[in-house]
């Protein structure tokens, strides 16, 4: 098992589309487009990953898209996906940085963050809201997915997903290791099995942050945003003029 965090993170990339297509992505394809109605000039996507949601944004709007993704492995898949459609490739700019370092030339009409916000601790969220507000035009939309969750409880590892890929099975298991306030530390194991035997196994331990939505709402109001209507599971806030 690889011990390097970077190596472990890279090892998760082949599992990414399998797991997310089995999770939130199909619902986002249905619920996100109405929130992008009328957007024509610019969209920033924070945490573009392999481009599953980037494709939705590019299909639903004629806007220039800035796809922000710090992981080299994820960006590699993203650019390969874009290369399959020259028209999309010409108007999606891939930014190799994290959310706190985003800087675009002109303010955009919308910022989209899907399954990203949990990566930011409270101290970093304050800066995140400031950075994003600076990139949005007045009245611009900030769209993200968020549901309040039941409190996490440490426990044994459980298989979260299992996918047949040719003669191999790609398996993801996870367990909660520790809970401290809004912070939840989880261990994930990514295995490839051949005839039931693990031929590849990589571990990643990460800490995510799950504050109640009301806490996020308080932070957003303080940062100059006001809530707007959105479908269940998605949240939309507008930058106050």
mmCIF file of N, CA, C and O in Angstrom, residues 129 144 212-223 225-227 237:
data_model
loop_
_atom_site.group_PDB
_atom_site.id
_atom_site.type_symbol
_atom_site.label_atom_id
_atom_site.label_comp_id
_atom_site.label_asym_id
_atom_site.label_seq_id
_atom_site.Cartn_x
_atom_site.Cartn_y
_atom_site.Cartn_z
ATOM 1 N N UNK A 129 -15.380 32.661 0.661
ATOM 2 C CA UNK A 129 -16.489 33.539 0.289
ATOM 3 C C UNK A 129 -15.966 34.877 -0.232
ATOM 4 O O UNK A 129 -16.519 35.434 -1.191
ATOM 5 N N UNK A 144 -24.187 25.745 -5.221
ATOM 6 C CA UNK A 144 -23.494 24.589 -4.657
ATOM 7 C C UNK A 144 -24.520 23.602 -4.126
ATOM 8 O O UNK A 144 -25.682 23.933 -3.937
ATOM 9 N N UNK A 212 -23.763 22.703 9.914
ATOM 10 C CA UNK A 212 -25.179 22.822 9.550
ATOM 11 C C UNK A 212 -25.355 23.934 8.522
ATOM 12 O O UNK A 212 -24.600 24.922 8.515
ATOM 13 N N UNK A 213 -26.347 23.784 7.663
ATOM 14 C CA UNK A 213 -26.554 24.762 6.592
ATOM 15 C C UNK A 213 -26.767 26.166 7.140
ATOM 16 O O UNK A 213 -26.330 27.149 6.528
ATOM 17 N N UNK A 214 -27.423 26.273 8.289
ATOM 18 C CA UNK A 214 -27.660 27.601 8.856
ATOM 19 C C UNK A 214 -26.349 28.336 9.155
ATOM 20 O O UNK A 214 -26.281 29.560 9.067
ATOM 21 N N UNK A 215 -25.310 27.590 9.499
ATOM 22 C CA UNK A 215 -24.012 28.223 9.728
ATOM 23 C C UNK A 215 -23.452 28.770 8.414
ATOM 24 O O UNK A 215 -22.916 29.879 8.355
ATOM 25 N N UNK A 216 -23.581 27.982 7.353
ATOM 26 C CA UNK A 216 -23.142 28.454 6.042
ATOM 27 C C UNK A 216 -23.928 29.695 5.622
ATOM 28 O O UNK A 216 -23.363 30.652 5.074
ATOM 29 N N UNK A 217 -25.243 29.672 5.883
ATOM 30 C CA UNK A 217 -26.092 30.810 5.509
ATOM 31 C C UNK A 217 -25.655 32.076 6.230
ATOM 32 O O UNK A 217 -25.602 33.166 5.629
ATOM 33 N N UNK A 218 -25.302 31.947 7.494
ATOM 34 C CA UNK A 218 -24.827 33.106 8.258
ATOM 35 C C UNK A 218 -23.532 33.644 7.668
ATOM 36 O O UNK A 218 -23.350 34.861 7.519
ATOM 37 N N UNK A 219 -22.617 32.728 7.304
ATOM 38 C CA UNK A 219 -21.349 33.142 6.706
ATOM 39 C C UNK A 219 -21.576 33.850 5.374
ATOM 40 O O UNK A 219 -20.945 34.873 5.074
ATOM 41 N N UNK A 220 -22.471 33.299 4.557
ATOM 42 C CA UNK A 220 -22.722 33.868 3.229
ATOM 43 C C UNK A 220 -23.345 35.260 3.325
ATOM 44 O O UNK A 220 -22.973 36.176 2.573
ATOM 45 N N UNK A 221 -24.289 35.422 4.230
ATOM 46 C CA UNK A 221 -24.893 36.750 4.410
ATOM 47 C C UNK A 221 -23.830 37.775 4.830
ATOM 48 O O UNK A 221 -23.820 38.908 4.349
ATOM 49 N N UNK A 222 -22.952 37.361 5.722
ATOM 50 C CA UNK A 222 -21.891 38.260 6.190
ATOM 51 C C UNK A 222 -20.927 38.625 5.064
ATOM 52 O O UNK A 222 -20.303 39.692 5.094
ATOM 53 N N UNK A 223 -20.824 37.731 4.055
ATOM 54 C CA UNK A 223 -19.910 37.962 2.933
ATOM 55 C C UNK A 223 -20.575 38.727 1.788
ATOM 56 O O UNK A 223 -19.951 38.954 0.749
ATOM 57 N N UNK A 225 -23.823 37.967 0.357
ATOM 58 C CA UNK A 225 -24.707 37.175 -0.503
ATOM 59 C C UNK A 225 -26.120 37.146 0.072
ATOM 60 O O UNK A 225 -26.315 37.293 1.282
ATOM 61 N N UNK A 226 -27.082 36.901 -0.803
ATOM 62 C CA UNK A 226 -28.468 36.737 -0.371
ATOM 63 C C UNK A 226 -29.046 35.488 -1.025
ATOM 64 O O UNK A 226 -28.720 35.185 -2.178
ATOM 65 N N UNK A 227 -29.881 34.712 -0.308
ATOM 66 C CA UNK A 227 -30.350 33.430 -0.857
ATOM 67 C C UNK A 227 -31.382 33.608 -1.975
ATOM 68 O O UNK A 227 -32.128 34.583 -2.003
ATOM 69 N N UNK A 237 -27.131 31.338 -4.117
ATOM 70 C CA UNK A 237 -27.025 32.639 -3.460
ATOM 71 C C UNK A 237 -26.565 33.646 -4.500
ATOM 72 O O UNK A 237 -25.813 33.324 -5.403
#
